[in-house]
Coordinates of C-alpha atoms in Angstrom, one line a residue:
Chain B
M30 CA 120.9 113.8 56.0
G31 CA 123.0 114.7 58.9
K32 CA 123.3 112.9 62.2
T33 CA 122.6 113.6 66.0
I34 CA 125.4 113.0 68.4
S35 CA 123.8 109.6 69.3
E36 CA 123.5 108.5 65.7
K37 CA 127.2 109.6 65.0
I38 CA 128.5 107.6 68.2
I39 CA 126.4 104.5 67.5
S40 CA 127.2 104.3 63.9
E41 CA 131.0 104.4 64.7
H42 CA 130.5 101.6 67.3
V43 CA 128.5 99.4 64.8
G44 CA 130.7 99.9 62.0
R45 CA 128.2 101.4 59.6
D46 CA 125.5 104.3 59.3
V47 CA 122.6 103.5 61.7
R48 CA 119.3 105.3 61.9
P49 CA 116.7 105.7 64.6
G50 CA 114.5 102.8 65.2
E51 CA 117.1 100.1 64.1
F52 CA 118.2 97.3 66.4
V53 CA 122.0 97.0 66.4
V54 CA 124.7 95.4 68.2
A55 CA 127.3 97.9 69.1
R56 CA 130.9 97.7 70.5
V57 CA 131.4 99.5 73.9
D58 CA 134.2 101.5 75.4
V59 CA 133.5 101.5 79.1
V60 CA 131.3 99.1 81.0
M61 CA 130.4 99.3 84.8
A62 CA 128.3 97.9 87.4
Q63 CA 127.8 98.9 91.2
D64 CA 127.3 96.9 94.4
G65 CA 123.5 96.9 93.9
T66 CA 123.5 95.6 90.4
G67 CA 127.0 94.0 90.0
P68 CA 126.5 90.8 92.1
L69 CA 123.8 89.7 89.8
S70 CA 126.1 90.3 86.7
V71 CA 128.9 88.3 88.5
Q72 CA 126.5 85.4 89.2
E73 CA 125.3 85.2 85.7
L74 CA 128.7 85.1 84.3
K75 CA 129.6 82.5 86.7
K76 CA 126.6 80.4 85.7
M77 CA 127.7 80.7 82.0
D78 CA 131.3 80.0 82.8
M79 CA 132.2 83.3 81.2
E80 CA 134.1 85.0 84.1
R81 CA 136.2 87.3 82.0
V82 CA 136.3 91.0 80.9
F83 CA 136.8 92.4 77.3
D84 CA 139.0 95.0 78.7
K85 CA 140.4 95.2 82.2
R86 CA 140.9 99.0 82.6
N87 CA 137.5 99.7 81.0
S88 CA 135.4 97.2 82.9
I89 CA 134.8 98.7 86.3
L90 CA 133.0 97.7 89.6
F91 CA 132.1 100.4 91.8
I92 CA 131.3 99.9 95.6
D93 CA 129.4 103.0 96.3
H94 CA 125.8 102.2 97.0
A95 CA 126.2 100.8 100.5
S96 CA 129.6 101.9 101.2
P97 CA 131.0 101.2 103.9
S98 CA 128.6 98.2 104.2
P99 CA 126.1 98.4 106.8
R100 CA 125.0 94.8 106.7
K101 CA 126.5 91.4 106.5
E102 CA 124.5 90.4 103.5
L103 CA 125.7 93.5 101.6
S104 CA 129.2 92.8 102.6
N105 CA 129.0 89.3 101.1
A106 CA 127.6 90.7 97.9
Q107 CA 130.5 93.2 97.8
K108 CA 133.0 90.4 98.3
L109 CA 131.6 88.8 95.3
L110 CA 132.6 91.9 93.3
R111 CA 136.2 92.1 94.9
E112 CA 136.7 88.4 94.0
F113 CA 135.6 88.7 90.4
S114 CA 137.9 91.7 90.1
K115 CA 140.8 89.7 91.4
K116 CA 140.0 86.8 89.1
T117 CA 139.4 88.9 85.8
G118 CA 141.3 92.0 86.4
A119 CA 138.3 94.2 86.1
F120 CA 138.9 97.5 87.8
L121 CA 137.6 97.9 91.3
S122 CA 136.6 101.2 92.8
D123 CA 136.2 100.3 96.5
V124 CA 134.8 102.0 99.5
G125 CA 135.4 105.6 100.0
E126 CA 136.4 106.2 96.4
G127 CA 133.0 107.7 95.4
V128 CA 129.9 107.3 93.3
C129 CA 130.1 105.5 90.0
H130 CA 129.0 108.4 87.7
Q131 CA 131.5 111.0 89.3
R132 CA 134.2 108.5 89.2
L133 CA 133.5 107.7 85.5
V134 CA 133.7 111.3 84.4
E135 CA 136.8 111.9 86.6
D136 CA 138.9 109.1 85.2
W137 CA 137.3 107.3 82.3
V138 CA 134.8 108.7 79.8
N139 CA 135.9 110.6 76.8
P140 CA 134.0 112.3 73.9
G141 CA 132.7 109.8 71.2
N142 CA 132.7 107.0 73.9
L143 CA 130.0 104.4 74.0
V144 CA 129.4 103.7 78.0
V145 CA 127.0 101.2 79.4
G146 CA 126.4 100.9 83.1
A147 CA 124.2 98.8 85.3
D148 CA 122.8 102.1 87.0
S149 CA 120.0 104.3 85.6
H150 CA 122.1 107.4 86.0
T151 CA 124.9 106.4 83.7
C152 CA 123.5 109.0 81.4
T153 CA 125.6 111.5 83.5
S154 CA 128.7 110.9 81.4
G155 CA 126.8 112.1 78.2
A156 CA 127.8 115.7 79.2
L157 CA 131.2 114.8 77.8
G158 CA 129.8 114.1 74.4
A159 CA 129.6 110.4 75.0
F160 CA 126.6 108.0 74.4
S161 CA 126.2 106.6 77.9
T162 CA 123.2 104.6 79.1
G163 CA 121.9 102.6 81.9
M164 CA 121.0 98.8 81.5
G165 CA 120.3 95.8 83.6
S166 CA 122.7 93.3 85.2
T167 CA 122.2 90.8 82.2
D168 CA 123.2 93.4 79.6
I169 CA 126.1 94.4 81.6
A170 CA 127.3 90.9 82.4
L171 CA 127.5 90.2 78.7
A172 CA 129.0 93.6 77.9
F173 CA 131.8 92.8 80.5
A174 CA 132.5 89.5 78.8
L175 CA 132.0 90.3 75.2
G176 CA 132.4 94.1 74.9
K177 CA 129.1 94.4 73.1
V178 CA 125.5 95.3 73.8
W179 CA 122.3 95.2 71.8
L180 CA 120.8 98.7 71.2
K181 CA 117.7 100.2 69.5
V182 CA 119.1 103.6 68.1
P183 CA 116.9 106.3 69.7
E184 CA 115.3 109.4 68.2
T185 CA 116.6 112.6 69.7
Y186 CA 114.8 115.5 71.4
K187 CA 116.7 118.9 71.4
F188 CA 116.5 121.2 74.4
I189 CA 117.7 124.8 73.7
V190 CA 118.3 126.8 76.9
K191 CA 118.6 130.5 76.0
G192 CA 119.2 133.8 77.8
K193 CA 120.9 134.3 81.1
L194 CA 120.4 132.2 84.3
P195 CA 119.3 134.6 87.0
D196 CA 121.3 134.7 90.3
G197 CA 120.3 132.0 92.8
V198 CA 119.2 129.6 89.9
Y199 CA 121.3 126.8 88.9
S200 CA 121.6 123.9 86.5
K201 CA 119.6 121.7 88.6
D202 CA 116.8 124.2 88.4
I203 CA 117.0 124.2 84.6
I204 CA 116.6 120.2 84.6
L205 CA 113.9 120.2 87.2
H206 CA 112.1 122.9 85.0
I207 CA 112.4 120.6 81.9
I208 CA 111.2 117.5 83.8
G209 CA 108.3 119.5 85.3
K210 CA 107.4 120.8 81.8
I211 CA 107.6 117.6 79.8
G212 CA 106.8 115.0 82.5
A213 CA 108.5 112.0 84.1
D214 CA 107.9 109.9 81.0
G215 CA 108.1 112.9 78.5
A216 CA 111.3 111.7 76.8
T217 CA 110.9 108.0 77.2
Y218 CA 113.3 106.0 75.1
K219 CA 114.7 109.3 73.6
A220 CA 118.1 110.8 73.5
M221 CA 118.0 114.3 75.1
E222 CA 120.4 116.7 73.7
F223 CA 121.0 120.1 75.4
E224 CA 122.3 123.2 73.8
G225 CA 122.0 127.1 73.6
D226 CA 124.0 129.8 75.2
V227 CA 123.1 129.0 78.7
I228 CA 124.4 125.4 78.3
E229 CA 127.5 126.7 76.6
N230 CA 128.2 128.9 79.6
L231 CA 128.0 126.1 82.1
S232 CA 130.9 124.4 83.9
M233 CA 131.3 120.6 83.3
S234 CA 130.0 120.2 86.8
S235 CA 126.7 121.9 86.2
R236 CA 126.4 120.1 82.9
F237 CA 126.8 116.7 84.6
T238 CA 123.8 117.6 86.8
I239 CA 121.7 118.1 83.8
T240 CA 122.7 114.9 82.0
N241 CA 122.3 113.1 85.1
M242 CA 118.7 113.6 85.4
A243 CA 117.8 112.8 81.6
V244 CA 116.5 109.5 82.9
E245 CA 114.1 111.2 85.2
A246 CA 112.3 112.2 81.9
G247 CA 112.4 108.7 80.7
G248 CA 115.4 109.6 78.5
K249 CA 117.9 106.9 77.2
T250 CA 120.7 109.4 77.6
G251 CA 121.5 113.0 77.9
L252 CA 124.0 114.7 75.7
I253 CA 126.0 117.8 75.3
G254 CA 128.1 118.6 72.5
T255 CA 131.8 119.2 73.2
D256 CA 133.4 122.7 73.2
G257 CA 136.2 124.7 75.0
I258 CA 134.7 123.8 78.5
T259 CA 134.9 120.1 77.9
K260 CA 138.4 120.5 76.4
S261 CA 139.8 122.3 79.5
Y262 CA 137.9 119.8 81.8
L263 CA 139.7 116.9 80.0
K264 CA 143.1 118.6 80.1
K265 CA 142.7 119.2 83.7
R266 CA 142.0 115.5 84.1
G267 CA 145.0 114.6 82.3
R268 CA 143.1 113.4 79.2
G269 CA 143.5 116.5 76.9
N270 CA 144.6 114.1 74.1
K271 CA 141.3 112.5 74.3
F272 CA 139.4 115.7 73.3
R273 CA 137.5 115.7 70.1
E274 CA 134.9 117.9 68.5
I275 CA 131.5 116.1 68.5
K276 CA 128.1 117.8 67.8
S277 CA 125.0 117.1 65.8
D278 CA 125.0 118.0 62.3
S279 CA 123.0 121.2 61.2
D280 CA 120.7 119.2 59.1
A281 CA 120.3 116.3 61.7
N282 CA 116.8 115.2 62.4
F283 CA 115.3 116.0 65.8
E284 CA 112.0 114.4 66.6
K285 CA 111.0 117.5 68.8
L286 CA 112.5 120.8 69.7
F287 CA 111.9 122.5 73.1
E288 CA 113.1 126.1 73.9
I289 CA 113.6 127.2 77.4
E290 CA 114.0 130.9 78.5
A291 CA 116.5 131.0 81.3
N292 CA 115.7 134.5 82.3
K293 CA 112.3 133.5 83.6
L294 CA 113.4 130.8 86.0
E295 CA 113.4 130.8 89.7
P296 CA 114.7 128.2 92.2
L297 CA 112.5 125.2 91.8
V298 CA 111.7 122.2 94.1
S299 CA 110.3 118.8 93.2
F300 CA 107.5 117.7 95.6
P301 CA 106.9 113.9 96.5
H302 CA 106.5 111.5 95.0
T303 CA 107.4 112.1 91.4
V304 CA 110.3 114.3 90.1
D305 CA 107.9 116.2 87.6
N306 CA 105.9 117.4 90.6
V307 CA 107.9 120.8 90.3
K308 CA 107.0 124.0 92.0
G309 CA 108.6 127.5 92.1
I310 CA 110.1 128.7 95.4
S311 CA 107.8 131.7 95.3
N312 CA 104.7 129.4 95.3
I313 CA 105.9 127.3 98.2
E314 CA 104.6 127.9 101.7
D315 CA 106.0 126.7 105.0
V316 CA 107.3 123.2 104.4
K317 CA 109.2 122.2 107.6
I318 CA 112.3 119.9 106.9
D319 CA 113.5 117.2 109.2
Q320 CA 116.7 116.5 107.2
V321 CA 118.8 118.1 104.4
F322 CA 121.0 116.0 102.3
I323 CA 123.7 117.5 100.1
G324 CA 125.5 115.2 97.8
T325 CA 125.1 112.5 95.1
C326 CA 125.9 111.9 91.4
T327 CA 123.5 114.9 90.7
N328 CA 125.0 117.5 93.1
G329 CA 127.8 116.3 95.1
R330 CA 130.6 117.8 93.2
L331 CA 133.1 120.5 94.5
E332 CA 131.2 123.4 92.7
D333 CA 128.0 122.1 94.6
L334 CA 129.8 122.0 97.9
R335 CA 131.2 125.6 97.2
I336 CA 127.8 127.0 96.7
A337 CA 126.4 125.3 99.7
A338 CA 129.4 126.4 101.9
S339 CA 129.0 129.9 100.7
I340 CA 125.5 130.0 102.2
L341 CA 126.4 127.9 105.4
K342 CA 129.4 130.0 106.3
D343 CA 129.2 131.3 109.8
K344 CA 125.6 129.9 110.1
K345 CA 124.2 127.1 112.0
R346 CA 121.6 124.4 110.7
H347 CA 118.2 124.9 112.3
P348 CA 118.1 122.9 115.6
D349 CA 115.2 120.7 114.2
T350 CA 116.9 120.0 111.0
R351 CA 119.6 117.4 110.5
L352 CA 122.3 118.1 107.8
I353 CA 124.1 115.4 106.0
V354 CA 126.8 116.2 103.5
V355 CA 128.5 113.5 101.2
P356 CA 131.1 114.6 98.7
A357 CA 130.7 112.6 95.5
S358 CA 134.1 111.2 95.4
R359 CA 137.4 111.0 97.3
E360 CA 138.9 113.7 95.1
V361 CA 135.9 116.0 95.7
F362 CA 136.3 115.5 99.5
L363 CA 140.0 116.1 99.4
D364 CA 139.6 119.4 97.4
A365 CA 136.7 120.5 99.7
L366 CA 138.8 119.8 102.8
R367 CA 141.9 121.8 101.4
E368 CA 139.4 124.7 100.6
G369 CA 138.0 124.6 104.1
L370 CA 134.4 123.7 102.9
I371 CA 134.4 120.7 105.3
E372 CA 135.2 122.9 108.2
I373 CA 132.3 125.3 107.1
F374 CA 129.9 122.2 107.1
L375 CA 131.0 120.9 110.4
Q376 CA 130.8 124.2 112.0
A377 CA 127.3 124.6 110.7
G378 CA 126.4 121.3 112.4
A379 CA 126.5 118.8 109.5
A380 CA 127.3 115.3 109.6
V381 CA 129.9 114.7 106.8
E382 CA 130.0 111.2 105.4
S383 CA 132.4 109.3 103.4
P384 CA 132.2 109.5 99.5
G385 CA 129.5 107.3 98.0
C386 CA 125.6 107.3 97.3
G387 CA 124.9 108.3 100.9
P388 CA 121.2 108.1 102.1
C389 CA 120.0 108.5 98.5
V390 CA 119.5 104.8 97.9
G391 CA 117.8 104.2 101.3
I392 CA 120.1 101.6 102.7
H393 CA 122.2 103.7 105.1
K394 CA 123.5 107.0 106.4
G395 CA 120.2 108.7 106.9
V396 CA 117.1 106.5 106.3
L397 CA 114.0 108.6 107.2
A398 CA 111.5 108.0 109.9
D399 CA 107.7 107.6 109.4
G400 CA 106.3 110.8 108.2
E401 CA 109.6 112.6 108.0
I402 CA 110.5 115.3 105.3
V403 CA 113.9 115.5 103.6
L404 CA 115.0 118.1 101.1
S405 CA 117.9 116.5 99.0
T406 CA 120.1 117.5 96.2
Q407 CA 119.7 114.0 94.6
N408 CA 117.8 113.2 91.4
R409 CA 114.8 111.0 92.5
N410 CA 112.0 111.3 94.9
F411 CA 110.0 108.2 94.6
E412 CA 108.0 106.8 97.5
G413 CA 110.4 104.6 99.5
R414 CA 113.6 105.8 97.6
M415 CA 115.2 106.8 100.8
G416 CA 114.5 103.5 102.6
N417 CA 111.0 104.5 103.9
P418 CA 107.7 104.6 102.1
E419 CA 106.3 106.7 105.0
G420 CA 108.9 109.5 104.3
F421 CA 108.6 112.3 101.9
I422 CA 111.4 113.5 99.6
Y423 CA 111.7 117.0 98.1
L424 CA 114.5 117.8 95.5
S425 CA 116.2 121.0 94.9
S426 CA 119.8 122.6 94.1
P427 CA 122.5 122.8 96.6
A428 CA 121.8 126.4 97.2
T429 CA 118.1 125.9 98.1
A430 CA 119.1 122.9 100.3
A431 CA 121.6 125.0 102.3
A432 CA 119.2 127.9 102.8
S433 CA 116.5 125.4 103.9
A434 CA 118.9 123.7 106.4
I435 CA 119.3 127.2 108.1
E436 CA 115.7 128.0 108.2
G437 CA 114.4 124.6 109.0
K438 CA 111.8 124.9 106.1
I439 CA 112.1 125.2 102.4
A440 CA 113.9 128.4 101.9
D441 CA 114.8 130.8 98.9
P442 CA 118.5 130.6 98.6
R443 CA 118.5 134.1 96.8
R444 CA 118.1 135.7 100.3
Y445 CA 121.6 134.4 101.2
L446 CA 123.5 135.4 98.2
K447 CA 126.4 137.9 98.7
Chain H
M21 CA 104.4 82.0 71.4
D22 CA 102.7 81.1 74.5
I23 CA 99.1 81.9 75.5
I24 CA 98.8 83.5 78.9
H25 CA 95.7 82.8 81.0
G26 CA 95.4 84.4 84.6
K27 CA 94.2 86.8 87.0
V28 CA 94.8 90.5 87.1
W29 CA 96.7 92.5 89.8
K30 CA 96.2 96.2 89.1
F31 CA 98.6 99.1 89.9
G32 CA 98.6 102.8 89.1
D33 CA 100.9 105.3 87.3
N34 CA 104.7 105.6 88.0
V35 CA 105.1 102.1 89.8
D36 CA 108.9 102.5 90.2
T37 CA 111.4 99.7 90.7
D38 CA 111.7 100.8 94.4
L39 CA 108.1 99.8 94.9
I40 CA 108.7 96.6 92.9
I41 CA 111.7 95.6 95.0
P42 CA 113.2 97.8 97.7
A43 CA 116.9 98.7 97.3
R44 CA 117.7 96.9 100.6
Y45 CA 117.2 93.5 99.0
L46 CA 119.5 94.1 96.0
N47 CA 122.1 91.9 97.8
M48 CA 119.8 88.9 96.8
T49 CA 120.4 87.2 93.5
D50 CA 118.2 84.2 94.0
P51 CA 114.8 84.7 92.3
E52 CA 112.9 82.9 95.0
E53 CA 114.3 85.1 97.7
L54 CA 113.5 88.2 95.6
A55 CA 110.0 87.1 94.8
A56 CA 109.2 87.0 98.7
H57 CA 109.6 90.8 98.6
L58 CA 107.7 91.6 95.4
F59 CA 105.7 94.9 95.7
E60 CA 106.6 94.9 99.5
P61 CA 106.0 98.8 100.0
I62 CA 102.5 98.6 98.5
K63 CA 101.3 95.0 99.3
G64 CA 103.3 94.0 102.3
E65 CA 105.4 90.9 102.8
N66 CA 104.9 87.6 100.9
F67 CA 102.7 89.1 98.4
N68 CA 104.0 86.5 96.0
E69 CA 102.3 83.8 97.8
I70 CA 98.9 84.8 96.6
V71 CA 100.0 85.4 93.1
G72 CA 99.0 82.6 91.0
E73 CA 101.3 80.8 88.3
S74 CA 100.6 82.9 84.9
D75 CA 99.0 85.9 86.6
I76 CA 99.1 89.3 85.0
V77 CA 100.1 92.7 86.3
I78 CA 98.3 95.8 84.9
G79 CA 100.2 99.2 85.2
G80 CA 99.3 102.7 84.4
D81 CA 101.9 105.3 82.8
N82 CA 105.8 104.8 83.3
F83 CA 105.7 101.4 84.7
G84 CA 109.1 100.3 86.0
C85 CA 110.6 103.8 86.3
G86 CA 113.6 104.6 88.4
S87 CA 116.5 102.4 89.1
S88 CA 118.1 99.9 86.5
R89 CA 117.7 96.9 88.9
E90 CA 116.9 93.7 87.0
H91 CA 115.7 92.5 90.3
A92 CA 112.3 94.1 89.5
P93 CA 111.5 91.8 86.6
I94 CA 113.2 88.8 88.2
A95 CA 110.9 89.2 91.3
L96 CA 107.8 89.5 89.1
K97 CA 108.7 86.5 87.0
A98 CA 109.7 84.3 89.9
S99 CA 106.4 85.2 91.6
G100 CA 104.4 83.7 88.7
V101 CA 103.6 86.9 86.7
A102 CA 103.6 85.9 83.2
C103 CA 103.1 89.2 81.7
V104 CA 102.8 92.9 82.4
V105 CA 100.4 95.2 80.5
A106 CA 100.6 99.1 80.8
K107 CA 100.1 102.3 79.2
T108 CA 103.7 103.0 78.9
F109 CA 106.9 101.3 80.3
A110 CA 110.2 103.0 81.3
R111 CA 112.9 102.1 79.0
I112 CA 115.4 100.1 81.2
F113 CA 112.5 98.0 82.8
Y114 CA 111.3 97.4 79.3
R115 CA 114.7 95.8 78.0
N116 CA 115.3 94.3 81.3
S117 CA 112.1 92.2 81.2
F118 CA 112.7 91.0 77.8
N119 CA 116.2 90.1 78.6
I120 CA 115.0 87.6 81.1
G121 CA 112.2 86.4 79.1
L122 CA 109.2 88.3 80.7
P123 CA 106.9 89.8 78.0
L124 CA 105.5 93.3 78.3
I125 CA 102.6 94.8 76.4
I126 CA 101.9 98.4 75.7
Q127 CA 98.3 98.7 75.4
P128 CA 96.8 102.1 77.0
E129 CA 93.0 101.2 76.6
A130 CA 93.4 97.7 78.2
A131 CA 95.5 99.1 81.0
E132 CA 92.7 101.7 81.7
D133 CA 89.7 99.3 81.4
I134 CA 90.8 96.1 83.1
Q135 CA 90.2 95.8 86.8
D136 CA 91.9 94.0 89.6
G137 CA 90.8 90.2 89.9
E138 CA 89.5 89.9 86.1
I139 CA 90.7 87.0 84.1
L140 CA 92.5 87.6 81.0
N141 CA 93.6 85.4 77.9
I142 CA 96.7 86.9 76.1
N143 CA 98.0 85.7 72.8
L144 CA 101.4 87.3 72.3
G145 CA 101.8 85.9 68.7
E146 CA 98.3 87.2 67.5
G147 CA 98.6 90.5 69.6
K148 CA 95.2 89.9 71.4
I149 CA 94.1 90.4 74.9
K150 CA 90.6 89.0 75.9
N151 CA 89.1 89.9 79.1
Q152 CA 87.3 86.8 80.0
T153 CA 85.4 88.5 82.9
T154 CA 83.9 91.3 80.6
S155 CA 84.2 89.7 77.2
K156 CA 86.0 92.8 75.8
E157 CA 88.8 92.2 73.3
Y158 CA 92.0 94.5 72.6
S159 CA 94.7 94.1 70.2
F160 CA 98.3 95.4 70.3
P161 CA 100.9 95.7 67.7
A162 CA 103.3 92.8 67.0
L163 CA 106.6 92.9 69.0
E164 CA 109.6 94.1 67.1
G165 CA 112.6 91.9 65.9
M166 CA 115.0 91.7 68.8
M167 CA 112.1 91.5 71.3
I168 CA 110.6 88.4 69.7
K169 CA 114.2 86.7 69.6
L170 CA 114.6 87.3 73.3
L171 CA 111.2 85.8 74.2
E172 CA 111.6 82.8 71.8
N173 CA 115.0 82.1 73.7
K174 CA 113.7 82.8 77.0
G175 CA 116.1 85.6 77.5
L176 CA 119.3 87.3 76.5
I177 CA 121.7 84.8 78.0
S178 CA 120.3 81.8 76.0
Y179 CA 120.1 84.0 73.0
I180 CA 123.8 84.8 73.1
L181 CA 124.6 81.1 74.0
N182 CA 122.4 79.8 71.0
E183 CA 123.1 82.3 68.4
G184 CA 125.6 85.0 69.5
Y185 CA 125.7 88.7 69.0
D186 CA 127.5 88.4 65.8
S187 CA 125.1 86.4 64.0
S188 CA 122.2 88.7 64.9
E189 CA 124.2 91.7 63.7
K190 CA 124.7 90.0 60.4
R191 CA 121.0 89.4 60.2
E192 CA 120.0 92.9 61.2
S193 CA 122.1 94.6 58.6
S194 CA 121.0 92.3 55.9
G195 CA 117.4 92.8 56.8

């Protein structure tokens, strides 16, 4: 019997054929932690007297969650990561360089890789045909030192997205639709593979938005087979030679199959406090918004900023609605600057912040007041996620977020399409 | 494996890691410091002080969803929580808990029935939960290979130091 993408990649990294349900120890290609989870990994390696990394270039510490640091306690935790990097040679991606998941796809991950990270959204890289999954600090500590992890091989769910995406509907709406349909634990433990003509026509940027949110349905990873779009992305990133064809075999076993008709989709919004609480824009009445946030590993890429800027051009944010824009990486920021997008945001009344996770993690750069409502392009709307359990988080595409910033309430972006 | 005897603290569905330990405390790595903020958004500060040694947390669906922070199971364990029983667990929380030697049990019926404040006896080896307050009993399937090894070694680090990944790989492939 054939194999799914996950089964192929894990088999290659174990050195024999593996099947779903098996516990295995696998070799890894890329290992990372961030400033929230990394300090614990470093402390554990210190305790074990194992302060070393298996591969300097591919053991990475990202300072993105509280970046630049707003508090001395966090600064001290970050210092620990910088010292570890100096001592072991682990790669350091410091303040201002961007969100780990965006940086990983820009400069590290290749098709067929096995990637582990101490961050739940590590599944993002799966759009490059890599098996990429989030773990805890202990797993990652040992992966840094030994270059190995223990895994249970997951079963795979396949999602086939067919038809044509209507105007004003984006990959964010596709993944919100899927999570709304199967539930926040609808794919717990499973690998989620996405395919179909809609997926084939998406840019890499849009694909990353989909795999980024696999964990919001409980998935172990999100995966998309490689094709010409993957190839030209890697080429542009200077890694054209790292391209390889990787797809599930036609006789691979999928535990479940889901079909999604893209033609029927409309812009969607996820309501508080669970990601699967999804409503269509046509069913939403008058939700006033105190803050709009455009950015994150889900939707802070150049394509996202272009879409938001096209709506905000020559317009102002609503006087009662704050607008915060955070490019996902330094490179995204630079490109947006050169294209004039940053000027559009500033003219529209936005606060543009340095690359990183921004207010999504609830530590800095836009913590909500009691009772306030935010519409964000991030991936998660749990109670307390943005630093205040008395706040309310709604999730949407950058287009819906931009239109809502103008109107001061949740708004249909299709009214603003030219 | 150990017998767990303790009082129940019951929670609902989708208890995420931000509710177990908010992100602003992630700079802490000391288990005792983290414990002081356990369930702070739901229960307020210093909830850990009223949690008894060997108490049990009951959750609904998707317990531990969200961020990969291992601080969540660490704060639970350091507060005295000996075990979490839920209808379902989020995957990263599940592996993180076993990696630090905190056992989790998936038993939907028990998670539904059992109420706050009730007293339970849990036998991990036999797969039995006994509600001492109501006398009702529940069974759960035996834990799988790697999970047992993690609990026997009280976590992944001691497991690796004691046995190493390579020996485990040999054993898994021959078995």
